[in-house]
Short mmCIF file of C-alpha atoms and ligand atoms in Angstrom, two decimals:
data_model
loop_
_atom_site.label_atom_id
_atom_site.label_comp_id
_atom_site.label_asym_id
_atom_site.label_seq_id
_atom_site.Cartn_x
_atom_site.Cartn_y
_atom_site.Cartn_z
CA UNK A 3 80.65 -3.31 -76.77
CA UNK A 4 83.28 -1.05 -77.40
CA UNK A 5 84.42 0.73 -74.43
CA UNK A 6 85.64 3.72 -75.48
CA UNK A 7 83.06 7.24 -75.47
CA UNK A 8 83.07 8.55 -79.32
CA UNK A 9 82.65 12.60 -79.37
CA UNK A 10 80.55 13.60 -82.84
CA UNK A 11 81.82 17.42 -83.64
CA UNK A 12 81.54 17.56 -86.82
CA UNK A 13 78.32 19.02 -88.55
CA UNK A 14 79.23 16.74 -91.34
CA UNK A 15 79.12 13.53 -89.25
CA UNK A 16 75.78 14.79 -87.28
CA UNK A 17 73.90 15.03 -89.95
CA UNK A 18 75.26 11.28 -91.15
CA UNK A 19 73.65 10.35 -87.62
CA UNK A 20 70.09 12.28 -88.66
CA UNK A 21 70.08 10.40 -91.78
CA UNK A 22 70.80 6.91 -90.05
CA UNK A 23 68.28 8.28 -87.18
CA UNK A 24 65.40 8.65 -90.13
CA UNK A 25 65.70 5.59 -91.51
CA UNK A 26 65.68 3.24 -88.62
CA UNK A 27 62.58 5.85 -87.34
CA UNK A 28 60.74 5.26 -90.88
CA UNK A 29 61.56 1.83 -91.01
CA UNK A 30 59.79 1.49 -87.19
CA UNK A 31 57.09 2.93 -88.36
CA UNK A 32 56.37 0.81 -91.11
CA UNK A 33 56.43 -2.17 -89.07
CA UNK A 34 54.44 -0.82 -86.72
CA UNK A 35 51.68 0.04 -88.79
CA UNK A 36 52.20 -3.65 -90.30
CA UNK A 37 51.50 -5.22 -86.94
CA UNK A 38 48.03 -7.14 -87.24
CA UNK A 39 46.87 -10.40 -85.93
CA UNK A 40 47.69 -13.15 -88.17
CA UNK A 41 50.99 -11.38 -89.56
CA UNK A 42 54.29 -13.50 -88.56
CA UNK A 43 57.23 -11.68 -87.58
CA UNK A 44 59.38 -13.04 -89.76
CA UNK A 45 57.14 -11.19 -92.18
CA UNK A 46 57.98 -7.99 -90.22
CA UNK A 47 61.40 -8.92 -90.40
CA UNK A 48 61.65 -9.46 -94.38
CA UNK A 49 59.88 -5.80 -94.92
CA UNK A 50 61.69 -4.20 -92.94
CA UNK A 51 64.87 -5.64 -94.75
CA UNK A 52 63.76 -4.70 -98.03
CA UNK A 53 62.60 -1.28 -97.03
CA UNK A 54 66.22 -0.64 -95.49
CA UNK A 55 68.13 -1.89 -98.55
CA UNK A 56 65.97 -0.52 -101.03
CA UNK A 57 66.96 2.97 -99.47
CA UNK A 58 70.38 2.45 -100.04
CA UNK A 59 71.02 1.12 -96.01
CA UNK A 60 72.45 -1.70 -94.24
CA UNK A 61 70.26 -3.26 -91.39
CA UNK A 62 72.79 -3.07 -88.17
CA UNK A 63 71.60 -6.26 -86.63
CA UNK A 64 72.22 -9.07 -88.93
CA UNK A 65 75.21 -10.73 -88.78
CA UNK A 66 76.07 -8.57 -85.34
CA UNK A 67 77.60 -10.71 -82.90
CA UNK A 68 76.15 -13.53 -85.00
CA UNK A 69 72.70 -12.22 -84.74
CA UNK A 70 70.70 -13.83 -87.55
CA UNK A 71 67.83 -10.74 -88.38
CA UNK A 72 66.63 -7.47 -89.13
CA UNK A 73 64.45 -6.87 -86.47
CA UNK A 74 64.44 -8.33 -82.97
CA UNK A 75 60.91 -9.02 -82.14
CA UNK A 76 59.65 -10.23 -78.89
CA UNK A 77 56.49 -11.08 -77.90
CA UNK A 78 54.49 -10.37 -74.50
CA UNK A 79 57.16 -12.08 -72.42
CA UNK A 80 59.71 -11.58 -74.23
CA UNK A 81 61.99 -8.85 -73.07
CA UNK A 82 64.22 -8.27 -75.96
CA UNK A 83 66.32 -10.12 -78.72
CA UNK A 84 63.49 -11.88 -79.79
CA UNK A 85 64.01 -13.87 -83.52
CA UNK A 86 61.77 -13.18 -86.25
CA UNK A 87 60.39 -16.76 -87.26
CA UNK A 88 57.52 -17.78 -89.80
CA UNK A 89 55.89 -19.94 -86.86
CA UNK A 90 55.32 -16.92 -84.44
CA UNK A 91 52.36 -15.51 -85.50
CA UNK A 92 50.92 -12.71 -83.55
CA UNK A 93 47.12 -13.07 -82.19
CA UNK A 94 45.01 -9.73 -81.00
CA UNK A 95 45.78 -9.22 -77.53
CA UNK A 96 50.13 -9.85 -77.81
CA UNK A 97 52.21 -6.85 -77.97
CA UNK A 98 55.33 -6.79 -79.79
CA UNK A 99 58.14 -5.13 -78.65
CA UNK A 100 60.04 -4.27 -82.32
CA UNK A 101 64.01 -3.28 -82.20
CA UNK A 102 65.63 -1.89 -85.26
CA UNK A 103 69.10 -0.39 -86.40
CA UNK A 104 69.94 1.16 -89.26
CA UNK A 105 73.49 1.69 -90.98
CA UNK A 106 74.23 4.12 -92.95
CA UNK A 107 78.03 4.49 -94.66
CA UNK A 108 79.14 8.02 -95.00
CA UNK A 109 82.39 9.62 -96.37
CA UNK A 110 84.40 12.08 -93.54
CA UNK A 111 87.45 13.67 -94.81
CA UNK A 112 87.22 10.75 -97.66
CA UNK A 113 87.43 8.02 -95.26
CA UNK A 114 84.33 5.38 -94.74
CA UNK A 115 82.65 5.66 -91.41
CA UNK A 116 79.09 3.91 -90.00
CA UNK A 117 76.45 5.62 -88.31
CA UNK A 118 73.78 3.72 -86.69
CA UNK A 119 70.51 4.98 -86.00
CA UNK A 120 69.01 2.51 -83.46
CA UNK A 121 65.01 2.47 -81.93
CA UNK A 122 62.37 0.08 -80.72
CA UNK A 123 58.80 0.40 -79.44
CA UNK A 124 56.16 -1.75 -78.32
CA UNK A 125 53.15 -2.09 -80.06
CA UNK A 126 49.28 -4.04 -79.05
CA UNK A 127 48.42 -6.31 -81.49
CA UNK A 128 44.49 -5.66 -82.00
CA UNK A 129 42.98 -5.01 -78.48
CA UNK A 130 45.00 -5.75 -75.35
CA UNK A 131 43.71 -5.76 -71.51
CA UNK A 132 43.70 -2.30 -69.81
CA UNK A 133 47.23 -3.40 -67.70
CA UNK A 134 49.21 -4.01 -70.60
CA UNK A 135 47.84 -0.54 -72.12
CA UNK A 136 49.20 1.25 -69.14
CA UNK A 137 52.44 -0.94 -69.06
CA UNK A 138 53.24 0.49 -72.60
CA UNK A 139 52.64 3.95 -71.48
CA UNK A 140 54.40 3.97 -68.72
CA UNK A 141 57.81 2.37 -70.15
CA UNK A 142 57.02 5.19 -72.79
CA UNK A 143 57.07 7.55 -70.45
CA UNK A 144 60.11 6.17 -68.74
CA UNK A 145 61.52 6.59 -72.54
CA UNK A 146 60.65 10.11 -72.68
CA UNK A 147 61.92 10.94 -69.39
CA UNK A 148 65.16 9.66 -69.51
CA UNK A 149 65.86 11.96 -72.38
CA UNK A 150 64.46 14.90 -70.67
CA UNK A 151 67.40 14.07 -68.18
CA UNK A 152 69.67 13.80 -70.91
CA UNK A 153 71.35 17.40 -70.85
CA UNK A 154 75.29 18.48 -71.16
CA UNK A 155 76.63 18.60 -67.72
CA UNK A 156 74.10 15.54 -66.08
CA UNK A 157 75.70 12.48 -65.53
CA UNK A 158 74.76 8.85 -67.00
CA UNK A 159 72.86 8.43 -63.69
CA UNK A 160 70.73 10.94 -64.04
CA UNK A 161 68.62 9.19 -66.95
CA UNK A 162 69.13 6.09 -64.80
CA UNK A 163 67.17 7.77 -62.33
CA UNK A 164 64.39 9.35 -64.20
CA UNK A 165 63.51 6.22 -65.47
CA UNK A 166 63.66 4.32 -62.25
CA UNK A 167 61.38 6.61 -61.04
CA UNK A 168 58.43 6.18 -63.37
CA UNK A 169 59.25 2.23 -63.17
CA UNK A 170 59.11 2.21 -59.56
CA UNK A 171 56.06 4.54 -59.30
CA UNK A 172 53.84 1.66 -60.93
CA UNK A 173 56.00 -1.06 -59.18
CA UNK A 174 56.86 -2.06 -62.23
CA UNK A 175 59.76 -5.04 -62.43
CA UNK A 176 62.68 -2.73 -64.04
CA UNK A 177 65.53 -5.21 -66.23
CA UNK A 178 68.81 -4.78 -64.73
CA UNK A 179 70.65 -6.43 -67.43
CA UNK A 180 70.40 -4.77 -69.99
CA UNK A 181 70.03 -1.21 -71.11
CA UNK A 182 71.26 1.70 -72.91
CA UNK A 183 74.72 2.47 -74.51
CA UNK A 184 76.28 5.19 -76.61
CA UNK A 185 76.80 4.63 -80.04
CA UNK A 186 80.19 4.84 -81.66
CA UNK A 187 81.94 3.86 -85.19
CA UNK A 188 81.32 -0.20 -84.54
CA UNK A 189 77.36 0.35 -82.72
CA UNK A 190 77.15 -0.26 -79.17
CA UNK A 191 79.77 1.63 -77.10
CA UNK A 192 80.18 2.94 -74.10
CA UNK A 193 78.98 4.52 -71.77
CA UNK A 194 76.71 1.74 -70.91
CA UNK A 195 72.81 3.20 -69.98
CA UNK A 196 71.29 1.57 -67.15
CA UNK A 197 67.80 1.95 -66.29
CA UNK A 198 68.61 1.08 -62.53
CA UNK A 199 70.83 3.51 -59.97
CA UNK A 200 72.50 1.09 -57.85
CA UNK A 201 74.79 0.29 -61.14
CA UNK A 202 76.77 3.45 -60.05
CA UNK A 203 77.83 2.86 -57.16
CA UNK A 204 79.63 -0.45 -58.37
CA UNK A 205 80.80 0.68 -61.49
CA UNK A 206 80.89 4.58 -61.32
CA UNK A 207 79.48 7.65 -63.84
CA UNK A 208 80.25 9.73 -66.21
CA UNK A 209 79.28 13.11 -67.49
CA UNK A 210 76.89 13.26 -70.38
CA UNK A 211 78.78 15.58 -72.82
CA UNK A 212 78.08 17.82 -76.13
CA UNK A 213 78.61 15.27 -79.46
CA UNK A 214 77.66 11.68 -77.66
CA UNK A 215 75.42 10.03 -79.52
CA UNK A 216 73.09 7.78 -76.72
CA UNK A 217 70.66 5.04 -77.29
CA UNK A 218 68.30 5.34 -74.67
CA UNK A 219 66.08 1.82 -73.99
CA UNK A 220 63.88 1.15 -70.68
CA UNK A 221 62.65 -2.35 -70.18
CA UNK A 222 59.78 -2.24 -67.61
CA UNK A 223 58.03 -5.38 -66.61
CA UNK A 224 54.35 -6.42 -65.53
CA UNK A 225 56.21 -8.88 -63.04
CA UNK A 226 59.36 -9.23 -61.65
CA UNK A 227 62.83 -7.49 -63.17
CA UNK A 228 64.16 -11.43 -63.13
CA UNK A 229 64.49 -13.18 -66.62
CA UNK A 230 66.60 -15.79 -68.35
CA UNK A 231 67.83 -16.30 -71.78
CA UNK A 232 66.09 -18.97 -74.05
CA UNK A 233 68.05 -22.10 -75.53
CA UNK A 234 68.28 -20.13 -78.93
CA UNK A 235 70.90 -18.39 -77.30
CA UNK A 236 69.33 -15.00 -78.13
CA UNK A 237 65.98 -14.30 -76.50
CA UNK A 238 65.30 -12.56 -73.68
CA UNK A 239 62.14 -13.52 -71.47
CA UNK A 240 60.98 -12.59 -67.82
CA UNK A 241 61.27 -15.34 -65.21
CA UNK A 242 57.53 -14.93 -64.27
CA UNK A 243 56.25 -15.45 -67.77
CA UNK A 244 54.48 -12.01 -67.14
CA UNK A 245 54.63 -9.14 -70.34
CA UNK A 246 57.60 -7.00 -70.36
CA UNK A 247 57.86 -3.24 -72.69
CA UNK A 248 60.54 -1.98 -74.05
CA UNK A 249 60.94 1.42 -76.08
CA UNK A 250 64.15 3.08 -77.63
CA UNK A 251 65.53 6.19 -78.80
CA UNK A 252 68.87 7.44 -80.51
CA UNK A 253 69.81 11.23 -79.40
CA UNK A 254 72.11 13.40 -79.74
CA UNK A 255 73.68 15.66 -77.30
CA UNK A 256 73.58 19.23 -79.17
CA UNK A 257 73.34 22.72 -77.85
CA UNK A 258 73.41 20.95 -74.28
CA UNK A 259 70.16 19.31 -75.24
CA UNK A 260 68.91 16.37 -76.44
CA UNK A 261 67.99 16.02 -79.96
CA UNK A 262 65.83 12.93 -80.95
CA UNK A 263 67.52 11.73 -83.88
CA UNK A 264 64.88 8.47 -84.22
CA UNK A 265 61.89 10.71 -85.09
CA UNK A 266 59.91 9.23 -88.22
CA UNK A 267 58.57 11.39 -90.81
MG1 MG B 16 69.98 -0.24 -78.58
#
Protein backbone atom coordinates (compact mmCIF):
# COMPACT_ATOMS: atom_id res chain seq x y z
CA UNK A 1 0.00 0.00 0.00
CA UNK A 2 1.22 3.20 -0.81
CA UNK A 3 0.99 5.59 1.92
CA UNK A 4 0.69 8.67 0.54
CA UNK A 5 -3.29 10.39 -0.07
CA UNK A 6 -3.50 11.14 -4.05
CA UNK A 7 -5.86 14.40 -4.69
CA UNK A 8 -7.79 13.86 -8.36
CA UNK A 9 -8.50 17.70 -9.62
CA UNK A 10 -8.45 17.38 -12.80
CA UNK A 11 -11.76 16.84 -14.87
CA UNK A 12 -9.55 15.06 -17.26
CA UNK A 13 -8.27 12.46 -14.76
CA UNK A 14 -12.00 12.05 -13.13
CA UNK A 15 -13.45 11.04 -15.90
CA UNK A 16 -10.29 8.40 -16.51
CA UNK A 17 -11.60 7.13 -12.96
CA UNK A 18 -15.51 6.89 -14.42
CA UNK A 19 -14.25 4.97 -17.25
CA UNK A 20 -12.08 2.51 -15.02
CA UNK A 21 -15.26 2.69 -12.49
CA UNK A 22 -17.59 1.27 -15.59
CA UNK A 23 -15.67 -1.35 -16.51
CA UNK A 24 -14.84 -3.09 -13.33
CA UNK A 25 -18.94 -2.30 -12.57
CA UNK A 26 -19.85 -4.07 -16.08
CA UNK A 27 -17.43 -6.61 -15.68
CA UNK A 28 -19.21 -7.42 -11.95
CA UNK A 29 -22.12 -7.66 -13.43
CA UNK A 30 -21.39 -10.12 -15.89
CA UNK A 31 -20.08 -12.44 -13.45
CA UNK A 32 -22.73 -12.07 -11.41
CA UNK A 33 -25.30 -12.92 -13.70
CA UNK A 34 -22.86 -15.97 -14.66
CA UNK A 35 -23.06 -17.34 -11.15
CA UNK A 36 -25.07 -20.77 -11.34
CA UNK A 37 -24.60 -24.03 -9.64
CA UNK A 38 -22.29 -26.18 -11.44
CA UNK A 39 -20.16 -23.14 -12.91
CA UNK A 40 -16.38 -23.19 -11.47
CA UNK A 41 -14.86 -20.06 -10.62
CA UNK A 42 -12.09 -20.35 -12.49
CA UNK A 43 -14.67 -20.12 -15.25
CA UNK A 44 -15.75 -16.77 -13.71
CA UNK A 45 -12.32 -15.85 -13.60
CA UNK A 46 -11.40 -16.58 -17.45
CA UNK A 47 -14.68 -14.38 -18.57
CA UNK A 48 -14.12 -11.90 -16.76
CA UNK A 49 -10.47 -11.70 -18.19
CA UNK A 50 -11.53 -11.78 -21.62
CA UNK A 51 -14.33 -9.34 -21.16
CA UNK A 52 -11.70 -6.81 -19.56
CA UNK A 53 -9.10 -7.22 -22.33
CA UNK A 54 -11.36 -7.37 -25.07
CA UNK A 55 -12.41 -3.72 -23.97
CA UNK A 56 -9.14 -2.50 -24.30
CA UNK A 57 -8.38 -2.92 -20.10
CA UNK A 58 -5.94 -4.45 -17.89
CA UNK A 59 -7.37 -6.62 -14.95
CA UNK A 60 -5.64 -4.87 -11.68
CA UNK A 61 -5.26 -8.05 -9.77
CA UNK A 62 -3.08 -10.37 -11.62
CA UNK A 63 0.31 -10.27 -11.11
CA UNK A 64 -0.40 -7.65 -7.96
CA UNK A 65 1.71 -8.48 -5.18
CA UNK A 66 2.09 -11.84 -6.93
CA UNK A 67 -1.56 -12.43 -7.01
CA UNK A 68 -2.19 -15.10 -9.66
CA UNK A 69 -6.10 -13.97 -11.05
CA UNK A 70 -8.66 -11.85 -12.30
CA UNK A 71 -11.14 -12.17 -9.86
CA UNK A 72 -10.81 -13.10 -6.19
CA UNK A 73 -13.60 -15.39 -5.44
CA UNK A 74 -14.45 -16.75 -2.11
CA UNK A 75 -16.85 -18.98 -1.16
CA UNK A 76 -19.31 -19.05 2.01
CA UNK A 77 -16.38 -18.96 4.43
CA UNK A 78 -14.23 -17.42 2.69
CA UNK A 79 -13.75 -13.82 3.56
CA UNK A 80 -11.79 -12.47 0.73
CA UNK A 81 -8.77 -13.27 -1.65
CA UNK A 82 -10.22 -16.31 -2.60
CA UNK A 83 -8.37 -18.11 -5.98
CA UNK A 84 -10.35 -18.92 -8.89
CA UNK A 85 -9.66 -22.78 -9.45
CA UNK A 86 -11.34 -25.35 -11.96
CA UNK A 87 -12.00 -27.75 -8.82
CA UNK A 88 -14.25 -25.21 -6.87
CA UNK A 89 -17.39 -25.59 -8.26
CA UNK A 90 -20.22 -23.73 -6.78
CA UNK A 91 -23.47 -25.82 -5.56
CA UNK A 92 -27.07 -23.91 -4.95
CA UNK A 93 -27.04 -22.75 -1.55
CA UNK A 94 -22.95 -21.12 -1.54
CA UNK A 95 -22.63 -17.51 -2.02
CA UNK A 96 -19.77 -16.06 -3.68
CA UNK A 97 -18.29 -13.11 -2.65
CA UNK A 98 -16.68 -11.77 -6.31
CA UNK A 99 -13.76 -8.90 -6.15
CA UNK A 100 -12.72 -7.19 -9.29
CA UNK A 101 -10.34 -4.26 -10.47
CA UNK A 102 -10.07 -2.79 -13.47
CA UNK A 103 -7.08 -0.70 -15.09
CA UNK A 104 -7.43 1.56 -17.34
CA UNK A 105 -4.15 3.63 -18.90
CA UNK A 106 -4.90 7.18 -19.67
CA UNK A 107 -2.75 10.07 -21.10
CA UNK A 108 -2.54 13.47 -18.56
CA UNK A 109 -0.56 16.25 -19.89
CA UNK A 110 1.00 13.35 -22.31
CA UNK A 111 2.27 11.35 -19.55
CA UNK A 112 0.85 7.57 -18.82
CA UNK A 113 -1.10 7.28 -15.64
CA UNK A 114 -3.46 4.13 -14.17
CA UNK A 115 -6.77 4.42 -12.85
CA UNK A 116 -8.31 1.60 -11.11
CA UNK A 117 -11.83 1.10 -10.75
CA UNK A 118 -12.17 -1.54 -7.97
CA UNK A 119 -15.78 -3.44 -6.63
CA UNK A 120 -16.99 -6.71 -5.23
CA UNK A 121 -20.38 -8.11 -4.17
CA UNK A 122 -21.71 -11.18 -2.89
CA UNK A 123 -23.94 -13.16 -4.70
CA UNK A 124 -26.42 -16.69 -3.61
CA UNK A 125 -25.78 -19.30 -5.75
CA UNK A 126 -29.43 -20.78 -6.53
CA UNK A 127 -31.44 -20.65 -3.21
CA UNK A 128 -29.67 -19.95 0.08
CA UNK A 129 -31.21 -20.25 3.82
CA UNK A 130 -33.11 -17.12 5.03
CA UNK A 131 -29.76 -16.07 7.43
CA UNK A 132 -27.43 -15.88 4.74
CA UNK A 133 -30.17 -13.74 2.69
CA UNK A 134 -30.20 -11.23 5.45
CA UNK A 135 -26.33 -11.47 5.98
CA UNK A 136 -25.96 -10.18 2.32
CA UNK A 137 -28.31 -7.41 2.92
CA UNK A 138 -27.11 -6.23 5.73
CA UNK A 139 -23.23 -6.02 4.69
CA UNK A 140 -25.01 -4.26 1.66
CA UNK A 141 -26.39 -1.98 3.65
CA UNK A 142 -23.28 -1.47 5.67
CA UNK A 143 -21.85 -0.75 1.92
CA UNK A 144 -24.34 1.81 1.25
CA UNK A 145 -24.01 3.48 4.45
CA UNK A 146 -20.56 4.01 4.66
CA UNK A 147 -20.78 6.05 1.53
CA UNK A 148 -23.64 8.04 2.76
CA UNK A 149 -20.97 9.05 5.47
CA UNK A 150 -18.58 9.70 2.91
CA UNK A 151 -18.91 13.63 2.55
CA UNK A 152 -16.02 16.53 2.28
CA UNK A 153 -15.30 17.64 5.72
CA UNK A 154 -16.15 13.90 7.65
CA UNK A 155 -13.32 12.12 8.69
CA UNK A 156 -12.17 8.40 7.70
CA UNK A 157 -13.96 7.40 10.94
CA UNK A 158 -17.00 8.45 10.15
CA UNK A 159 -17.63 5.60 7.42
CA UNK A 160 -15.90 3.41 9.99
CA UNK A 161 -18.69 4.09 12.12
CA UNK A 162 -21.66 3.86 9.92
CA UNK A 163 -20.73 0.61 9.06
CA UNK A 164 -20.01 -0.63 12.51
CA UNK A 165 -23.24 0.30 13.29
CA UNK A 166 -25.32 -1.78 10.90
CA UNK A 167 -22.68 -4.74 11.69
CA UNK A 168 -23.19 -4.48 15.25
CA UNK A 169 -27.00 -3.99 15.05
CA UNK A 170 -27.32 -7.74 13.73
CA UNK A 171 -24.29 -8.82 15.94
CA UNK A 172 -22.72 -9.53 13.11
CA UNK A 173 -18.72 -10.65 13.45
CA UNK A 174 -17.17 -7.35 11.67
CA UNK A 175 -13.25 -8.24 9.98
CA UNK A 176 -10.80 -6.08 11.57
CA UNK A 177 -8.10 -6.82 9.21
CA UNK A 178 -8.85 -5.78 6.44
CA UNK A 179 -10.81 -3.02 4.81
CA UNK A 180 -10.99 -0.07 2.68
CA UNK A 181 -8.21 2.18 1.16
CA UNK A 182 -7.99 5.10 -1.23
CA UNK A 183 -6.89 4.55 -4.52
CA UNK A 184 -3.89 6.28 -6.00
CA UNK A 185 -1.51 5.98 -9.26
CA UNK A 186 -0.11 2.25 -8.09
CA UNK A 187 -3.99 0.90 -6.55
CA UNK A 188 -4.26 0.61 -2.96
CA UNK A 189 -3.17 3.76 -1.06
CA UNK A 190 -3.79 5.38 1.75
CA UNK A 191 -5.86 6.35 3.78
CA UNK A 192 -6.54 2.90 4.91
CA UNK A 193 -10.72 2.28 5.45
CA UNK A 194 -11.53 0.39 8.40
CA UNK A 195 -14.83 -0.96 9.04
CA UNK A 196 -14.11 -0.93 12.91
CA UNK A 197 -13.68 2.51 15.21
CA UNK A 198 -11.28 1.49 17.73
CA UNK A 199 -8.55 1.64 14.68
CA UNK A 200 -8.53 5.46 15.42
CA UNK A 201 -7.64 5.77 18.41
CA UNK A 202 -4.32 3.71 17.76
CA UNK A 203 -3.53 4.98 14.57
CA UNK A 204 -5.40 8.38 14.20
CA UNK A 205 -7.85 10.06 11.22
CA UNK A 206 -7.96 12.00 8.62
CA UNK A 207 -10.33 14.28 6.84
CA UNK A 208 -12.14 12.93 3.85
CA UNK A 209 -11.39 15.63 1.20
CA UNK A 210 -12.74 16.89 -2.42
CA UNK A 211 -10.65 14.65 -5.34
CA UNK A 212 -9.90 11.26 -3.10
CA UNK A 213 -10.80 8.53 -4.82
CA UNK A 214 -12.01 5.70 -1.85
CA UNK A 215 -12.69 2.06 -2.14
CA UNK A 216 -15.16 1.38 0.30
CA UNK A 217 -15.41 -2.69 1.36
CA UNK A 218 -17.33 -4.06 4.62
CA UNK A 219 -16.71 -7.63 5.55
CA UNK A 220 -19.52 -8.73 7.94
CA UNK A 221 -19.59 -12.22 9.29
CA UNK A 222 -22.36 -14.86 10.33
CA UNK A 223 -19.82 -15.79 13.22
CA UNK A 224 -17.09 -14.37 14.79
CA UNK A 225 -14.79 -11.27 13.21
CA UNK A 226 -11.69 -13.97 13.86
CA UNK A 227 -10.16 -15.65 10.66
CA UNK A 228 -6.86 -16.99 9.41
CA UNK A 229 -5.16 -17.13 6.14
CA UNK A 230 -5.10 -20.52 4.19
CA UNK A 231 -1.70 -22.37 3.26
CA UNK A 232 -2.10 -20.89 -0.37
CA UNK A 233 -0.88 -17.92 1.12
CA UNK A 234 -3.82 -15.87 -0.25
CA UNK A 235 -7.23 -16.81 1.11
CA UNK A 236 -8.99 -15.39 3.63
CA UNK A 237 -11.48 -17.59 5.80
CA UNK A 238 -13.35 -17.03 9.23
CA UNK A 239 -12.02 -18.99 12.20
CA UNK A 240 -15.55 -20.43 12.90
CA UNK A 241 -16.01 -21.87 9.46
CA UNK A 242 -19.31 -19.74 9.52
CA UNK A 243 -20.25 -17.52 5.96
CA UNK A 244 -18.74 -14.19 5.78
CA UNK A 245 -20.13 -11.06 2.96
CA UNK A 246 -18.28 -8.75 1.57
CA UNK A 247 -19.40 -5.83 -0.90
CA UNK A 248 -17.29 -2.94 -2.51
CA UNK A 249 -17.52 0.32 -4.03
CA UNK A 250 -15.06 2.91 -5.74
CA UNK A 251 -16.25 6.74 -5.12
CA UNK A 252 -15.30 9.74 -5.66
CA UNK A 253 -15.34 12.70 -3.49
CA UNK A 254 -16.99 15.53 -5.83
CA UNK A 255 -19.06 18.53 -5.02
CA UNK A 256 -18.52 17.39 -1.25
CA UNK A 257 -20.40 14.25 -2.12
CA UNK A 258 -19.90 10.98 -2.96
CA UNK A 259 -20.13 9.88 -6.43
CA UNK A 260 -20.36 6.04 -7.08
CA UNK A 261 -17.98 5.58 -9.74
CA UNK A 262 -18.60 1.42 -9.73
CA UNK A 263 -22.19 1.74 -11.05
CA UNK A 264 -22.82 -0.83 -14.03
CA UNK A 265 -24.76 0.10 -16.95
MG1 LIG B 1 -10.51 -2.93 -2.71
Amino acid sequence: MNNNIFIYKTEEEKDYFRKAGKLAANVLEKVCKAVKPGISTLDLDVLAETWIKDHGAIPTFKGYLGFPSTLCTSVNHEVVHGIPNNKKILQAGDIISIDVGVTLMGLVNGQEFKFVGDNARTVPVGEIPEKTAELLAYTKAGLEAGIEASLKGNKISDIAKAIEKVAKSKGYGLVRDFGGHGIGPEYHSAPFIPNYTDYFTLYGDSEIKEGMILAIEPMFNLGVSDIRKLKDNWTIVTKDNKNSAHFEHSILITDGKPEILTMPD
